[in-house]
Each structure stands twice: as C-alpha cells, then as structure tokens.
Amino acid sequence: MGRALVSVTEGLAAVRARIDRAVAAAGREPGSVRLVAVSKRHPVEAIREAHAAGQRVFGESYAQELERKAAALSDLELEWRFIGHLQRNKAKVVVAAGAGVDSIDSPRLATAIHKRASADGVVVGVRIQVNVAGEAQKSGVATDALDALVDHVRGLDGLRLEGLMTIPPDGEPEDARPHFRALAALADRYELPVRSMGMSGDLEVAIAEGATEVRIGTAVFGQRPG
Ligand SMILES: *Cc1c(COP(=O)(O)O)cnc(C)c1O
C-alpha cells in the first residue's frame, strides 16, 4: 500500500475516483460517501495541499497532534474528526479544537466529552466505535454493551449521536465484509445515519456494504513517516 513519488493532490484524486467507482458499482447515489482524509503523523503542509485540492474533512488520532495542527491551520475552514483512542483527560483538548469524536467507546468517555462541551457551550457530533468482531484488546464497545451506550449518549445534551464506526480485524479486504455488514445492520437498528467504515485497503468492500464515510490515510498522503 506504499505510494511513492505521488503528490497529495494526485493521491486525493485517485481515492475520489475509487470512491466514485465503488459507489456506482454498488448502485448507490453519487456523493453518498464522504471522504475523511486521515492526516495523522503527516505535516500540516500536506493538509494544506489537500485543502487546496478541495478536501475539507480530516481525521487525527492523537490529541496533542490535533491541538497543534488545529492551531496551525486555524485560517482554513475544515472539519476535524478525532478517530483514535481518547483518554478522558484529553476530552478538553479535542473539544477545544472543535473536533467531532468517532471513537466513543464507554459511558465515562461520553460523559467526559459532554461535560467539556457543556462548559464550552457547544454540542459535539459523535459516533460510537463498535468492536463488531469481538476482538480482545481492541478499541470499541462490545456489541452486547452497545444498547446501554447508545441510551447513555442519547441522554447527554452536549453530544449529538450521528452514527457508528468500526475498524475490522487485520486481514484481506474481503475478510472485512461480514464486519462491515454487521456495523451497517447495527446502524439501521438504532436509526443512525453515519456508518464510518473502510480504510485505504478495503474502501470498496465498505462502500458495497453501506459505508457513508471512509477514513483514508495512506492512499491519500502516502506512507506515514516514522
Ligand atoms: C490510521 C487510521 C485510518 C487510515 O488508515 P489507512 O490504512 O492509512 O487508510 C483509518 N481509521 C483509523 C481509526 C485509523 O487510525
């Protein structure tokens, strides 16, 4: 999946073309899948280049890095999504950066973000991360605890629950299909519009299974440094 000697602008165009083909192949509405460009560990210049090429939504995985980049890019109009594991004591940083959070996985984390949002007088758009495969040691709420977490988040007025997110187990793209399908079924059950699923290697499978947002890093920006 490494991509050498290709600019961010070209990477972005290639990913948009892949998304458009997958949307068409699935018989879905053009424009029904949003691209989150995952810029973690890439420099702010790369984000500026993507922004100049029309990209507006960026995903980051580390609170301090998000804080730094949001400050450095405050002249641009863009949407930040926090997609990494979030510690409760970093809720303040992420809310202050104006980011949405895709990785809500516990009532305590949801409450921490709600408190910061309420203190700042904002409402944070969130998605619950679901461990659909039931992998040990993996981020995300277990499916049997999802019901209680959805109820909890819906009861917090500092949060707006928009959807679900998942990261399937490592494997071939096709191996991810049952997990994407399971996430889409859960989103249907709770009447949540956003299904954030699909990365550089498996976005086609995710779109075929109903992704409304794909989170793409490597195929847009190239291999992450370090
Ligand atoms: C890094 C990351 C991505 C992007 O992965 P690529 O394979 O580089 O496209 C997507 N989602 C999450 C949660 C990530 O941490």
JSON list of C-alpha atoms and ligand atoms in Angstrom, two decimals:
[
{"chain": "A", "resi": 1, "resn": "MET", "atom": "CA", "xyz": [0.00, 0.00, 0.00]},
{"chain": "A", "resi": 2, "resn": "GLY", "atom": "CA", "xyz": [3.04, 2.29, -0.07]},
{"chain": "A", "resi": 3, "resn": "ARG", "atom": "CA", "xyz": [2.80, 5.05, -2.60]},
{"chain": "A", "resi": 4, "resn": "ALA", "atom": "CA", "xyz": [5.98, 6.79, -3.65]},
{"chain": "A", "resi": 5, "resn": "LEU", "atom": "CA", "xyz": [6.53, 9.95, -5.68]},
{"chain": "A", "resi": 6, "resn": "VAL", "atom": "CA", "xyz": [2.88, 10.88, -5.94]},
{"chain": "A", "resi": 7, "resn": "SER", "atom": "CA", "xyz": [1.56, 14.19, -4.64]},
{"chain": "A", "resi": 8, "resn": "VAL", "atom": "CA", "xyz": [-1.25, 14.58, -2.13]},
{"chain": "A", "resi": 9, "resn": "THR", "atom": "CA", "xyz": [-3.33, 16.16, -4.90]},
{"chain": "A", "resi": 10, "resn": "GLU", "atom": "CA", "xyz": [-2.86, 13.05, -7.05]},
{"chain": "A", "resi": 11, "resn": "GLY", "atom": "CA", "xyz": [-3.47, 10.69, -4.13]},
{"chain": "A", "resi": 12, "resn": "LEU", "atom": "CA", "xyz": [-6.68, 12.51, -3.35]},
{"chain": "A", "resi": 13, "resn": "ALA", "atom": "CA", "xyz": [-7.85, 12.36, -6.96]},
{"chain": "A", "resi": 14, "resn": "ALA", "atom": "CA", "xyz": [-7.12, 8.62, -7.11]},
{"chain": "A", "resi": 15, "resn": "VAL", "atom": "CA", "xyz": [-9.05, 7.98, -3.89]},
{"chain": "A", "resi": 16, "resn": "ARG", "atom": "CA", "xyz": [-12.01, 10.07, -5.08]},
{"chain": "A", "resi": 17, "resn": "ALA", "atom": "CA", "xyz": [-12.05, 8.02, -8.29]},
{"chain": "A", "resi": 18, "resn": "ARG", "atom": "CA", "xyz": [-12.01, 4.77, -6.29]},
{"chain": "A", "resi": 19, "resn": "ILE", "atom": "CA", "xyz": [-14.89, 6.01, -4.14]},
{"chain": "A", "resi": 20, "resn": "ASP", "atom": "CA", "xyz": [-16.93, 7.10, -7.18]},
{"chain": "A", "resi": 21, "resn": "ARG", "atom": "CA", "xyz": [-16.40, 3.74, -8.90]},
{"chain": "A", "resi": 22, "resn": "ALA", "atom": "CA", "xyz": [-17.36, 1.82, -5.77]},
{"chain": "A", "resi": 23, "resn": "VAL", "atom": "CA", "xyz": [-20.47, 3.96, -5.26]},
{"chain": "A", "resi": 24, "resn": "ALA", "atom": "CA", "xyz": [-21.53, 3.36, -8.87]},
{"chain": "A", "resi": 25, "resn": "ALA", "atom": "CA", "xyz": [-20.78, -0.37, -8.66]},
{"chain": "A", "resi": 26, "resn": "ALA", "atom": "CA", "xyz": [-22.99, -0.60, -5.56]},
{"chain": "A", "resi": 27, "resn": "GLY", "atom": "CA", "xyz": [-25.80, 1.24, -7.32]},
{"chain": "A", "resi": 28, "resn": "ARG", "atom": "CA", "xyz": [-25.74, 3.97, -4.68]},
{"chain": "A", "resi": 29, "resn": "GLU", "atom": "CA", "xyz": [-26.38, 7.71, -5.02]},
{"chain": "A", "resi": 30, "resn": "PRO", "atom": "CA", "xyz": [-23.40, 9.74, -6.30]},
{"chain": "A", "resi": 31, "resn": "GLY", "atom": "CA", "xyz": [-21.99, 11.75, -3.40]},
{"chain": "A", "resi": 32, "resn": "SER", "atom": "CA", "xyz": [-23.38, 9.40, -0.74]},
{"chain": "A", "resi": 33, "resn": "VAL", "atom": "CA", "xyz": [-19.94, 8.59, 0.70]},
{"chain": "A", "resi": 34, "resn": "ARG", "atom": "CA", "xyz": [-17.89, 11.23, 2.49]},
{"chain": "A", "resi": 35, "resn": "LEU", "atom": "CA", "xyz": [-14.10, 11.09, 2.49]},
{"chain": "A", "resi": 36, "resn": "VAL", "atom": "CA", "xyz": [-12.28, 11.65, 5.79]},
{"chain": "A", "resi": 37, "resn": "ALA", "atom": "CA", "xyz": [-8.62, 12.23, 4.92]},
{"chain": "A", "resi": 38, "resn": "VAL", "atom": "CA", "xyz": [-6.60, 10.71, 7.77]},
{"chain": "A", "resi": 39, "resn": "SER", "atom": "CA", "xyz": [-3.68, 13.07, 8.22]},
{"chain": "A", "resi": 40, "resn": "LYS", "atom": "CA", "xyz": [-2.17, 11.64, 11.42]},
{"chain": "A", "resi": 41, "resn": "ARG", "atom": "CA", "xyz": [1.63, 11.90, 11.51]},
{"chain": "A", "resi": 42, "resn": "HIS", "atom": "CA", "xyz": [1.64, 13.87, 8.24]},
{"chain": "A", "resi": 43, "resn": "PRO", "atom": "CA", "xyz": [2.75, 17.52, 8.31]},
{"chain": "A", "resi": 44, "resn": "VAL", "atom": "CA", "xyz": [0.39, 20.48, 8.15]},
{"chain": "A", "resi": 45, "resn": "GLU", "atom": "CA", "xyz": [1.71, 21.28, 4.67]},
{"chain": "A", "resi": 46, "resn": "ALA", "atom": "CA", "xyz": [0.16, 18.04, 3.42]},
{"chain": "A", "resi": 47, "resn": "ILE", "atom": "CA", "xyz": [-3.18, 19.09, 4.92]},
{"chain": "A", "resi": 48, "resn": "ARG", "atom": "CA", "xyz": [-2.88, 22.49, 3.24]},
{"chain": "A", "resi": 49, "resn": "GLU", "atom": "CA", "xyz": [-2.27, 20.79, -0.10]},
{"chain": "A", "resi": 50, "resn": "ALA", "atom": "CA", "xyz": [-5.31, 18.54, 0.37]},
{"chain": "A", "resi": 51, "resn": "HIS", "atom": "CA", "xyz": [-7.40, 21.56, 1.39]},
{"chain": "A", "resi": 52, "resn": "ALA", "atom": "CA", "xyz": [-6.30, 23.41, -1.74]},
{"chain": "A", "resi": 53, "resn": "ALA", "atom": "CA", "xyz": [-7.48, 20.38, -3.73]},
{"chain": "A", "resi": 54, "resn": "GLY", "atom": "CA", "xyz": [-10.93, 20.69, -2.15]},
{"chain": "A", "resi": 55, "resn": "GLN", "atom": "CA", "xyz": [-10.69, 18.30, 0.82]},
{"chain": "A", "resi": 56, "resn": "ARG", "atom": "CA", "xyz": [-12.42, 19.61, 3.96]},
{"chain": "A", "resi": 57, "resn": "VAL", "atom": "CA", "xyz": [-12.66, 16.71, 6.45]},
{"chain": "A", "resi": 58, "resn": "PHE", "atom": "CA", "xyz": [-9.53, 15.43, 8.22]},
{"chain": "A", "resi": 59, "resn": "GLY", "atom": "CA", "xyz": [-9.02, 12.65, 10.76]},
{"chain": "A", "resi": 60, "resn": "GLU", "atom": "CA", "xyz": [-6.45, 12.70, 13.55]},
{"chain": "A", "resi": 61, "resn": "SER", "atom": "CA", "xyz": [-5.62, 10.05, 16.16]},
{"chain": "A", "resi": 62, "resn": "TYR", "atom": "CA", "xyz": [-3.57, 11.85, 18.82]},
{"chain": "A", "resi": 63, "resn": "ALA", "atom": "CA", "xyz": [-4.96, 14.67, 20.97]},
{"chain": "A", "resi": 64, "resn": "GLN", "atom": "CA", "xyz": [-1.79, 16.75, 21.19]},
{"chain": "A", "resi": 65, "resn": "GLU", "atom": "CA", "xyz": [-1.13, 16.44, 17.47]},
{"chain": "A", "resi": 66, "resn": "LEU", "atom": "CA", "xyz": [-4.70, 17.53, 16.73]},
{"chain": "A", "resi": 67, "resn": "GLU", "atom": "CA", "xyz": [-4.31, 20.50, 19.07]},
{"chain": "A", "resi": 68, "resn": "ARG", "atom": "CA", "xyz": [-1.11, 21.60, 17.34]},
{"chain": "A", "resi": 69, "resn": "LYS", "atom": "CA", "xyz": [-2.47, 21.18, 13.82]},
{"chain": "A", "resi": 70, "resn": "ALA", "atom": "CA", "xyz": [-5.81, 22.85, 14.56]},
{"chain": "A", "resi": 71, "resn": "ALA", "atom": "CA", "xyz": [-3.89, 25.89, 15.85]},
{"chain": "A", "resi": 72, "resn": "ALA", "atom": "CA", "xyz": [-1.52, 25.92, 12.87]},
{"chain": "A", "resi": 73, "resn": "LEU", "atom": "CA", "xyz": [-4.41, 25.64, 10.38]},
{"chain": "A", "resi": 74, "resn": "SER", "atom": "CA", "xyz": [-6.93, 27.92, 12.08]},
{"chain": "A", "resi": 75, "resn": "ASP", "atom": "CA", "xyz": [-7.00, 30.11, 8.96]},
{"chain": "A", "resi": 76, "resn": "LEU", "atom": "CA", "xyz": [-8.60, 27.25, 6.96]},
{"chain": "A", "resi": 77, "resn": "GLU", "atom": "CA", "xyz": [-12.21, 26.17, 7.08]},
{"chain": "A", "resi": 78, "resn": "LEU", "atom": "CA", "xyz": [-12.14, 22.47, 7.77]},
{"chain": "A", "resi": 79, "resn": "GLU", "atom": "CA", "xyz": [-13.78, 19.76, 9.84]},
{"chain": "A", "resi": 80, "resn": "TRP", "atom": "CA", "xyz": [-11.70, 17.70, 12.27]},
{"chain": "A", "resi": 81, "resn": "ARG", "atom": "CA", "xyz": [-12.64, 14.17, 13.28]},
{"chain": "A", "resi": 82, "resn": "PHE", "atom": "CA", "xyz": [-10.88, 12.52, 16.20]},
{"chain": "A", "resi": 83, "resn": "ILE", "atom": "CA", "xyz": [-10.60, 8.83, 15.29]},
{"chain": "A", "resi": 84, "resn": "GLY", "atom": "CA", "xyz": [-8.07, 7.47, 17.82]},
{"chain": "A", "resi": 85, "resn": "HIS", "atom": "CA", "xyz": [-8.34, 6.10, 21.31]},
{"chain": "A", "resi": 86, "resn": "LEU", "atom": "CA", "xyz": [-9.22, 9.05, 23.55]},
{"chain": "A", "resi": 87, "resn": "GLN", "atom": "CA", "xyz": [-8.31, 9.32, 27.21]},
{"chain": "A", "resi": 88, "resn": "ARG", "atom": "CA", "xyz": [-10.86, 11.15, 29.32]},
{"chain": "A", "resi": 89, "resn": "ASN", "atom": "CA", "xyz": [-8.29, 13.73, 30.45]},
{"chain": "A", "resi": 90, "resn": "LYS", "atom": "CA", "xyz": [-7.80, 14.71, 26.78]},
{"chain": "A", "resi": 91, "resn": "ALA", "atom": "CA", "xyz": [-11.50, 15.41, 26.17]},
{"chain": "A", "resi": 92, "resn": "LYS", "atom": "CA", "xyz": [-10.85, 19.09, 26.84]},
{"chain": "A", "resi": 93, "resn": "VAL", "atom": "CA", "xyz": [-8.19, 19.35, 24.13]},
{"chain": "A", "resi": 94, "resn": "VAL", "atom": "CA", "xyz": [-10.32, 17.65, 21.49]},
{"chain": "A", "resi": 95, "resn": "VAL", "atom": "CA", "xyz": [-13.43, 19.73, 22.26]},
{"chain": "A", "resi": 96, "resn": "ALA", "atom": "CA", "xyz": [-11.38, 22.95, 22.25]},
{"chain": "A", "resi": 97, "resn": "ALA", "atom": "CA", "xyz": [-10.02, 22.04, 18.80]},
{"chain": "A", "resi": 98, "resn": "GLY", "atom": "CA", "xyz": [-13.61, 21.86, 17.58]},
{"chain": "A", "resi": 99, "resn": "ALA", "atom": "CA", "xyz": [-13.32, 18.20, 16.57]},
{"chain": "A", "resi": 100, "resn": "GLY", "atom": "CA", "xyz": [-16.07, 15.62, 16.36]},
{"chain": "A", "resi": 101, "resn": "VAL", "atom": "CA", "xyz": [-15.26, 12.28, 18.01]},
{"chain": "A", "resi": 102, "resn": "ASP", "atom": "CA", "xyz": [-15.68, 8.96, 16.15]},
{"chain": "A", "resi": 103, "resn": "SER", "atom": "CA", "xyz": [-14.26, 6.74, 18.87]},
{"chain": "A", "resi": 104, "resn": "ILE", "atom": "CA", "xyz": [-16.72, 6.90, 21.78]},
{"chain": "A", "resi": 105, "resn": "ASP", "atom": "CA", "xyz": [-16.40, 3.51, 23.46]},
{"chain": "A", "resi": 106, "resn": "SER", "atom": "CA", "xyz": [-17.55, 3.95, 27.05]},
{"chain": "A", "resi": 107, "resn": "PRO", "atom": "CA", "xyz": [-20.15, 5.86, 29.08]},
{"chain": "A", "resi": 108, "resn": "ARG", "atom": "CA", "xyz": [-17.37, 7.51, 31.07]},
{"chain": "A", "resi": 109, "resn": "LEU", "atom": "CA", "xyz": [-15.67, 8.89, 27.96]},
{"chain": "A", "resi": 110, "resn": "ALA", "atom": "CA", "xyz": [-19.02, 10.11, 26.62]},
{"chain": "A", "resi": 111, "resn": "THR", "atom": "CA", "xyz": [-19.74, 11.88, 29.90]},
{"chain": "A", "resi": 112, "resn": "ALA", "atom": "CA", "xyz": [-16.28, 13.50, 29.95]},
{"chain": "A", "resi": 113, "resn": "ILE", "atom": "CA", "xyz": [-16.79, 14.94, 26.46]},
{"chain": "A", "resi": 114, "resn": "HIS", "atom": "CA", "xyz": [-20.34, 16.04, 27.31]},
{"chain": "A", "resi": 115, "resn": "LYS", "atom": "CA", "xyz": [-19.05, 17.93, 30.36]},
{"chain": "A", "resi": 116, "resn": "ARG", "atom": "CA", "xyz": [-16.41, 19.77, 28.34]},
{"chain": "A", "resi": 117, "resn": "ALA", "atom": "CA", "xyz": [-18.89, 20.54, 25.57]},
{"chain": "A", "resi": 118, "resn": "SER", "atom": "CA", "xyz": [-21.41, 21.88, 28.08]},
{"chain": "A", "resi": 119, "resn": "ALA", "atom": "CA", "xyz": [-18.75, 24.03, 29.76]},
{"chain": "A", "resi": 120, "resn": "ASP", "atom": "CA", "xyz": [-17.77, 25.46, 26.35]},
{"chain": "A", "resi": 121, "resn": "GLY", "atom": "CA", "xyz": [-21.40, 25.88, 25.24]},
{"chain": "A", "resi": 122, "resn": "VAL", "atom": "CA", "xyz": [-21.01, 23.60, 22.21]},
{"chain": "A", "resi": 123, "resn": "VAL", "atom": "CA", "xyz": [-22.53, 20.33, 21.00]},
{"chain": "A", "resi": 124, "resn": "VAL", "atom": "CA", "xyz": [-20.05, 17.71, 19.79]},
{"chain": "A", "resi": 125, "resn": "GLY", "atom": "CA", "xyz": [-21.03, 15.38, 16.94]},
{"chain": "A", "resi": 126, "resn": "VAL", "atom": "CA", "xyz": [-20.01, 11.85, 17.86]},
{"chain": "A", "resi": 127, "resn": "ARG", "atom": "CA", "xyz": [-20.02, 8.27, 16.62]},
{"chain": "A", "resi": 128, "resn": "ILE", "atom": "CA", "xyz": [-19.73, 5.17, 18.76]},
{"chain": "A", "resi": 129, "resn": "GLN", "atom": "CA", "xyz": [-16.86, 2.83, 17.88]},
{"chain": "A", "resi": 130, "resn": "VAL", "atom": "CA", "xyz": [-18.05, -0.78, 17.87]},
{"chain": "A", "resi": 131, "resn": "ASN", "atom": "CA", "xyz": [-15.81, -3.82, 18.22]},
{"chain": "A", "resi": 132, "resn": "VAL", "atom": "CA", "xyz": [-18.03, -5.84, 15.87]},
{"chain": "A", "resi": 133, "resn": "ALA", "atom": "CA", "xyz": [-15.61, -8.76, 15.61]},
{"chain": "A", "resi": 134, "resn": "GLY", "atom": "CA", "xyz": [-15.37, -9.09, 19.38]},
{"chain": "A", "resi": 135, "resn": "GLU", "atom": "CA", "xyz": [-11.58, -8.97, 19.30]},
{"chain": "A", "resi": 136, "resn": "ALA", "atom": "CA", "xyz": [-9.81, -8.99, 22.65]},
{"chain": "A", "resi": 137, "resn": "GLN", "atom": "CA", "xyz": [-7.63, -5.94, 23.37]},
{"chain": "A", "resi": 138, "resn": "LYS", "atom": "CA", "xyz": [-9.33, -3.94, 20.63]},
{"chain": "A", "resi": 139, "resn": "SER", "atom": "CA", "xyz": [-10.86, -0.49, 20.99]},
{"chain": "A", "resi": 140, "resn": "GLY", "atom": "CA", "xyz": [-14.59, -0.15, 20.65]},
{"chain": "A", "resi": 141, "resn": "VAL", "atom": "CA", "xyz": [-17.62, -1.12, 22.66]},
{"chain": "A", "resi": 142, "resn": "ALA", "atom": "CA", "xyz": [-18.69, -4.79, 22.61]},
{"chain": "A", "resi": 143, "resn": "THR", "atom": "CA", "xyz": [-21.93, -5.33, 20.70]},
{"chain": "A", "resi": 144, "resn": "ASP", "atom": "CA", "xyz": [-23.68, -6.57, 23.85]},
{"chain": "A", "resi": 145, "resn": "ALA", "atom": "CA", "xyz": [-22.91, -3.27, 25.59]},
{"chain": "A", "resi": 146, "resn": "LEU", "atom": "CA", "xyz": [-23.93, -1.08, 22.64]},
{"chain": "A", "resi": 147, "resn": "ASP", "atom": "CA", "xyz": [-27.56, -0.75, 23.65]},
{"chain": "A", "resi": 148, "resn": "ALA", "atom": "CA", "xyz": [-26.69, 0.79, 27.01]},
{"chain": "A", "resi": 149, "resn": "LEU", "atom": "CA", "xyz": [-24.07, 3.08, 25.47]},
{"chain": "A", "resi": 150, "resn": "VAL", "atom": "CA", "xyz": [-26.46, 4.38, 22.79]},
{"chain": "A", "resi": 151, "resn": "ASP", "atom": "CA", "xyz": [-29.00, 5.17, 25.53]},
{"chain": "A", "resi": 152, "resn": "HIS", "atom": "CA", "xyz": [-26.36, 6.88, 27.62]},
{"chain": "A", "resi": 153, "resn": "VAL", "atom": "CA", "xyz": [-25.04, 9.05, 24.77]},
{"chain": "A", "resi": 154, "resn": "ARG", "atom": "CA", "xyz": [-28.56, 9.99, 23.66]},
{"chain": "A", "resi": 155, "resn": "GLY", "atom": "CA", "xyz": [-29.20, 11.26, 27.18]},
{"chain": "A", "resi": 156, "resn": "LEU", "atom": "CA", "xyz": [-26.31, 13.77, 27.07]},
{"chain": "A", "resi": 157, "resn": "ASP", "atom": "CA", "xyz": [-27.22, 17.13, 25.56]},
{"chain": "A", "resi": 158, "resn": "GLY", "atom": "CA", "xyz": [-23.60, 18.10, 24.94]},
{"chain": "A", "resi": 159, "resn": "LEU", "atom": "CA", "xyz": [-23.36, 15.26, 22.39]},
{"chain": "A", "resi": 160, "resn": "ARG", "atom": "CA", "xyz": [-25.16, 14.61, 19.12]},
{"chain": "A", "resi": 161, "resn": "LEU", "atom": "CA", "xyz": [-25.02, 10.91, 18.25]},
{"chain": "A", "resi": 162, "resn": "GLU", "atom": "CA", "xyz": [-24.63, 10.67, 14.47]},
{"chain": "A", "resi": 163, "resn": "GLY", "atom": "CA", "xyz": [-23.52, 7.13, 13.79]},
{"chain": "A", "resi": 164, "resn": "LEU", "atom": "CA", "xyz": [-21.25, 4.17, 14.36]},
{"chain": "A", "resi": 165, "resn": "MET", "atom": "CA", "xyz": [-17.63, 3.48, 13.47]},
{"chain": "A", "resi": 166, "resn": "THR", "atom": "CA", "xyz": [-15.63, 0.28, 13.25]},
{"chain": "A", "resi": 167, "resn": "ILE", "atom": "CA", "xyz": [-12.13, -1.00, 12.46]},
{"chain": "A", "resi": 168, "resn": "PRO", "atom": "CA", "xyz": [-12.25, -4.64, 11.29]},
{"chain": "A", "resi": 169, "resn": "PRO", "atom": "CA", "xyz": [-9.57, -7.18, 12.23]},
{"chain": "A", "resi": 170, "resn": "ASP", "atom": "CA", "xyz": [-6.39, -7.17, 10.11]},
{"chain": "A", "resi": 171, "resn": "GLY", "atom": "CA", "xyz": [-6.76, -9.31, 7.02]},
{"chain": "A", "resi": 172, "resn": "GLU", "atom": "CA", "xyz": [-7.65, -9.30, 3.35]},
{"chain": "A", "resi": 173, "resn": "PRO", "atom": "CA", "xyz": [-10.22, -6.69, 2.25]},
{"chain": "A", "resi": 174, "resn": "GLU", "atom": "CA", "xyz": [-12.83, -9.39, 1.65]},
{"chain": "A", "resi": 175, "resn": "ASP", "atom": "CA", "xyz": [-12.39, -10.64, 5.24]},
{"chain": "A", "resi": 176, "resn": "ALA", "atom": "CA", "xyz": [-13.79, -7.31, 6.44]},
{"chain": "A", "resi": 177, "resn": "ARG", "atom": "CA", "xyz": [-17.13, -7.75, 4.68]},
{"chain": "A", "resi": 178, "resn": "PRO", "atom": "CA", "xyz": [-19.07, -9.52, 7.46]},
{"chain": "A", "resi": 179, "resn": "HIS", "atom": "CA", "xyz": [-17.86, -6.93, 9.98]},
{"chain": "A", "resi": 180, "resn": "PHE", "atom": "CA", "xyz": [-18.91, -4.01, 7.76]},
{"chain": "A", "resi": 181, "resn": "ARG", "atom": "CA", "xyz": [-22.25, -5.70, 7.20]},
{"chain": "A", "resi": 182, "resn": "ALA", "atom": "CA", "xyz": [-22.71, -6.13, 10.93]},
{"chain": "A", "resi": 183, "resn": "LEU", "atom": "CA", "xyz": [-21.95, -2.46, 11.57]},
{"chain": "A", "resi": 184, "resn": "ALA", "atom": "CA", "xyz": [-24.46, -1.36, 8.93]},
{"chain": "A", "resi": 185, "resn": "ALA", "atom": "CA", "xyz": [-27.13, -3.59, 10.49]},
{"chain": "A", "resi": 186, "resn": "LEU", "atom": "CA", "xyz": [-26.47, -2.06, 13.92]},
{"chain": "A", "resi": 187, "resn": "ALA", "atom": "CA", "xyz": [-26.67, 1.46, 12.49]},
{"chain": "A", "resi": 188, "resn": "ASP", "atom": "CA", "xyz": [-30.03, 0.52, 10.94]},
{"chain": "A", "resi": 189, "resn": "ARG", "atom": "CA", "xyz": [-31.27, -0.85, 14.23]},
{"chain": "A", "resi": 190, "resn": "TYR", "atom": "CA", "xyz": [-30.54, 2.41, 16.04]},
{"chain": "A", "resi": 191, "resn": "GLU", "atom": "CA", "xyz": [-31.58, 4.57, 13.07]},
{"chain": "A", "resi": 192, "resn": "LEU", "atom": "CA", "xyz": [-28.16, 6.22, 12.91]},
{"chain": "A", "resi": 193, "resn": "PRO", "atom": "CA", "xyz": [-27.28, 7.75, 9.52]},
{"chain": "A", "resi": 194, "resn": "VAL", "atom": "CA", "xyz": [-23.46, 7.64, 9.66]},
{"chain": "A", "resi": 195, "resn": "ARG", "atom": "CA", "xyz": [-21.53, 4.38, 9.11]},
{"chain": "A", "resi": 196, "resn": "SER", "atom": "CA", "xyz": [-17.83, 5.19, 9.29]},
{"chain": "A", "resi": 197, "resn": "MET", "atom": "CA", "xyz": [-16.01, 2.15, 7.88]},
{"chain": "A", "resi": 198, "resn": "GLY", "atom": "CA", "xyz": [-13.40, 1.43, 5.25]},
{"chain": "A", "resi": 199, "resn": "MET", "atom": "CA", "xyz": [-9.72, 2.41, 5.03]},
{"chain": "A", "resi": 200, "resn": "SER", "atom": "CA", "xyz": [-7.12, 2.51, 2.23]},
{"chain": "A", "resi": 201, "resn": "GLY", "atom": "CA", "xyz": [-7.13, -1.25, 1.65]},
{"chain": "A", "resi": 202, "resn": "ASP", "atom": "CA", "xyz": [-10.83, -2.05, 1.88]},
{"chain": "A", "resi": 203, "resn": "LEU", "atom": "CA", "xyz": [-12.87, 1.03, 0.99]},
{"chain": "A", "resi": 204, "resn": "GLU", "atom": "CA", "xyz": [-14.58, -0.76, -1.93]},
{"chain": "A", "resi": 205, "resn": "VAL", "atom": "CA", "xyz": [-15.89, -3.53, 0.33]},
{"chain": "A", "resi": 206, "resn": "ALA", "atom": "CA", "xyz": [-17.04, -0.97, 2.92]},
{"chain": "A", "resi": 207, "resn": "ILE", "atom": "CA", "xyz": [-18.93, 1.06, 0.32]},
{"chain": "A", "resi": 208, "resn": "ALA", "atom": "CA", "xyz": [-20.57, -2.08, -1.05]},
{"chain": "A", "resi": 209, "resn": "GLU", "atom": "CA", "xyz": [-21.76, -2.79, 2.50]},
{"chain": "A", "resi": 210, "resn": "GLY", "atom": "CA", "xyz": [-23.17, 0.69, 3.07]},
{"chain": "A", "resi": 211, "resn": "ALA", "atom": "CA", "xyz": [-20.38, 2.93, 4.37]},
{"chain": "A", "resi": 212, "resn": "THR", "atom": "CA", "xyz": [-21.36, 6.61, 4.40]},
{"chain": "A", "resi": 213, "resn": "GLU", "atom": "CA", "xyz": [-17.85, 7.72, 5.45]},
{"chain": "A", "resi": 214, "resn": "VAL", "atom": "CA", "xyz": [-14.48, 6.19, 4.66]},
{"chain": "A", "resi": 215, "resn": "ARG", "atom": "CA", "xyz": [-11.33, 7.09, 6.60]},
{"chain": "A", "resi": 216, "resn": "ILE", "atom": "CA", "xyz": [-8.38, 7.09, 4.23]},
{"chain": "A", "resi": 217, "resn": "GLY", "atom": "CA", "xyz": [-4.78, 7.87, 5.18]},
{"chain": "A", "resi": 218, "resn": "THR", "atom": "CA", "xyz": [-2.11, 6.02, 3.20]},
{"chain": "A", "resi": 219, "resn": "ALA", "atom": "CA", "xyz": [-3.85, 6.15, -0.18]},
{"chain": "A", "resi": 220, "resn": "VAL", "atom": "CA", "xyz": [-4.19, 9.95, 0.10]},
{"chain": "A", "resi": 221, "resn": "PHE", "atom": "CA", "xyz": [-0.99, 11.03, 1.84]},
{"chain": "A", "resi": 222, "resn": "GLY", "atom": "CA", "xyz": [1.37, 8.11, 1.25]},
{"chain": "A", "resi": 223, "resn": "GLN", "atom": "CA", "xyz": [3.11, 6.05, 3.88]},
{"chain": "A", "resi": 224, "resn": "ARG", "atom": "CA", "xyz": [3.09, 7.64, 7.33]},
{"chain": "A", "resi": 225, "resn": "PRO", "atom": "CA", "xyz": [6.51, 8.96, 8.35]},
{"chain": "A", "resi": 226, "resn": "GLY", "atom": "CA", "xyz": [8.26, 7.29, 11.25]},
{"chain": "B", "resi": 1, "resn": "LIG", "atom": "C1", "xyz": [-4.87, 5.42, 10.59]},
{"chain": "B", "resi": 1, "resn": "LIG", "atom": "C2", "xyz": [-6.32, 5.15, 10.56]},
{"chain": "B", "resi": 1, "resn": "LIG", "atom": "C3", "xyz": [-7.04, 5.10, 9.34]},
{"chain": "B", "resi": 1, "resn": "LIG", "atom": "C4", "xyz": [-6.37, 5.23, 7.98]},
{"chain": "B", "resi": 1, "resn": "LIG", "atom": "O1", "xyz": [-5.72, 4.05, 7.65]},
{"chain": "B", "resi": 1, "resn": "LIG", "atom": "P1", "xyz": [-5.05, 3.86, 6.19]},
{"chain": "B", "resi": 1, "resn": "LIG", "atom": "O2", "xyz": [-4.89, 2.39, 6.07]},
{"chain": "B", "resi": 1, "resn": "LIG", "atom": "O3", "xyz": [-3.76, 4.61, 6.21]},
{"chain": "B", "resi": 1, "resn": "LIG", "atom": "O4", "xyz": [-6.01, 4.40, 5.19]},
{"chain": "B", "resi": 1, "resn": "LIG", "atom": "C5", "xyz": [-8.41, 4.91, 9.40]},
{"chain": "B", "resi": 1, "resn": "LIG", "atom": "N1", "xyz": [-9.06, 4.77, 10.58]},
{"chain": "B", "resi": 1, "resn": "LIG", "atom": "C6", "xyz": [-8.42, 4.81, 11.75]},
{"chain": "B", "resi": 1, "resn": "LIG", "atom": "C7", "xyz": [-9.20, 4.66, 13.01]},
{"chain": "B", "resi": 1, "resn": "LIG", "atom": "C8", "xyz": [-7.04, 5.00, 11.80]},
{"chain": "B", "resi": 1, "resn": "LIG", "atom": "O5", "xyz": [-6.41, 5.02, 12.98]}
]
